[in-house]
PDB file of C-alpha atoms in Angstrom:
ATOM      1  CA  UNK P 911       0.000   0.000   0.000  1.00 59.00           C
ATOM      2  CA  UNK P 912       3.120   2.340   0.894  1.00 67.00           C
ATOM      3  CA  UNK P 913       4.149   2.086  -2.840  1.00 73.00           C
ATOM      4  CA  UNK P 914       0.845   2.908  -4.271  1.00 77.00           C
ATOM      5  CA  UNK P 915       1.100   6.179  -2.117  1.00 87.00           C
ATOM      6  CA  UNK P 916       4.618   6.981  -3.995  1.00 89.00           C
ATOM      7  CA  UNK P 917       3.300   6.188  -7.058  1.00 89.00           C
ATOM      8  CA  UNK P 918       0.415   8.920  -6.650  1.00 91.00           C
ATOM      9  CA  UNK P 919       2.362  11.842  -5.420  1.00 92.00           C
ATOM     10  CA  UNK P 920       5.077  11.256  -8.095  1.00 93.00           C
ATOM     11  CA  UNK P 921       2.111  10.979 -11.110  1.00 94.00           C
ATOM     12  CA  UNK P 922       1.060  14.105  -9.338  1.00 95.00           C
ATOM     13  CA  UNK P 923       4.115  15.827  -9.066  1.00 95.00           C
ATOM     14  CA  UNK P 924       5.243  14.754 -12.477  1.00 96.00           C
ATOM     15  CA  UNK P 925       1.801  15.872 -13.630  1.00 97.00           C
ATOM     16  CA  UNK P 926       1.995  19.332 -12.267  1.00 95.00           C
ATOM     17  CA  UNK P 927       5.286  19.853 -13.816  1.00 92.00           C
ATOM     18  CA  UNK P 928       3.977  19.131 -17.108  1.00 94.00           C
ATOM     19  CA  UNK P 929       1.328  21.843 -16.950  1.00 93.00           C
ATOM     20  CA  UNK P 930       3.821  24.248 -15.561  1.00 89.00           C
ATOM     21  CA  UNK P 931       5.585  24.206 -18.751  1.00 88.00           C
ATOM     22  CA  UNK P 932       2.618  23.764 -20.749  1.00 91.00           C
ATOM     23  CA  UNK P 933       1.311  26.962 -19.261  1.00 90.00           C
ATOM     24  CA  UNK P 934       4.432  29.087 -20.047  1.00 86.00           C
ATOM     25  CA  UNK P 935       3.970  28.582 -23.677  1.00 87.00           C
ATOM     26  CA  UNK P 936       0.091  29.640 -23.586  1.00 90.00           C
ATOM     27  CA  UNK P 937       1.004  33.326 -21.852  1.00 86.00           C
ATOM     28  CA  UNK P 938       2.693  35.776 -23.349  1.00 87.00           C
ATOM     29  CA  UNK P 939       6.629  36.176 -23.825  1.00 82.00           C
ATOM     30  CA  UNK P 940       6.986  39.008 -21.804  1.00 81.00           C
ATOM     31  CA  UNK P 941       5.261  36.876 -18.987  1.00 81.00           C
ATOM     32  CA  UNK P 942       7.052  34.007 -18.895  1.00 80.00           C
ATOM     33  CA  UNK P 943       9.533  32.142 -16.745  1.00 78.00           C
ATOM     34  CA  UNK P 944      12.757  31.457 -17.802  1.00 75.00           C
ATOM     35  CA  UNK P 945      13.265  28.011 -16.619  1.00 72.00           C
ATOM     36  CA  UNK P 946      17.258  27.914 -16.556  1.00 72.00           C
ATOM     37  CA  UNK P 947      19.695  31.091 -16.013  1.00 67.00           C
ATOM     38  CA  UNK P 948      20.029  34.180 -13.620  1.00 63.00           C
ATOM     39  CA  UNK P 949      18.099  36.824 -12.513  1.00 64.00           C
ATOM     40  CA  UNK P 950      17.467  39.986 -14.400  1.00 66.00           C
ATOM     41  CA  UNK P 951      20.269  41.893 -12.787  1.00 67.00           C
ATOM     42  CA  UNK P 952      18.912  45.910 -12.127  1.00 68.00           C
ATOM     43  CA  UNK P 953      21.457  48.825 -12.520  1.00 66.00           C
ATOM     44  CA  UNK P 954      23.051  49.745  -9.250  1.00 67.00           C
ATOM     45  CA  UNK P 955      21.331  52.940  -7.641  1.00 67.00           C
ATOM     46  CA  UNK P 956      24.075  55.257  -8.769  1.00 67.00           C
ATOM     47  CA  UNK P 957      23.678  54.552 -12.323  1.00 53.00           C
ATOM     48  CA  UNK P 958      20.247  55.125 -12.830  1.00 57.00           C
ATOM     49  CA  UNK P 959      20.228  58.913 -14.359  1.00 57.00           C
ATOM     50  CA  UNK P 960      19.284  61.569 -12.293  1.00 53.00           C
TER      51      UNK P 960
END
């Protein structure tokens, strides 16, 4: 019975995953997640133009 349990949550974990990634193609590209890679990395205080 313990391995049917497993077997669930990783279908639903798998599952979920799936639909992630299905769901960032549907939105828009300036919406969606980049999956591998950094940050967007924002000027530093002093260099924004005053």
């Amino acid at each position: 019975m313990k391995t049917l349990d497993r077997k669930v949550i990783l279908a639903v974990v798998g599952l979920s995953a799936l639909l992630a990634v299905l769901n960032n193609f549907r939105v828009a590209p300036e919406k969606r997640v980049t999956w591998f890679g950094g940050q967007i990395v924002l000027p530093e205080p002093e260099d924004i133009g005053r």
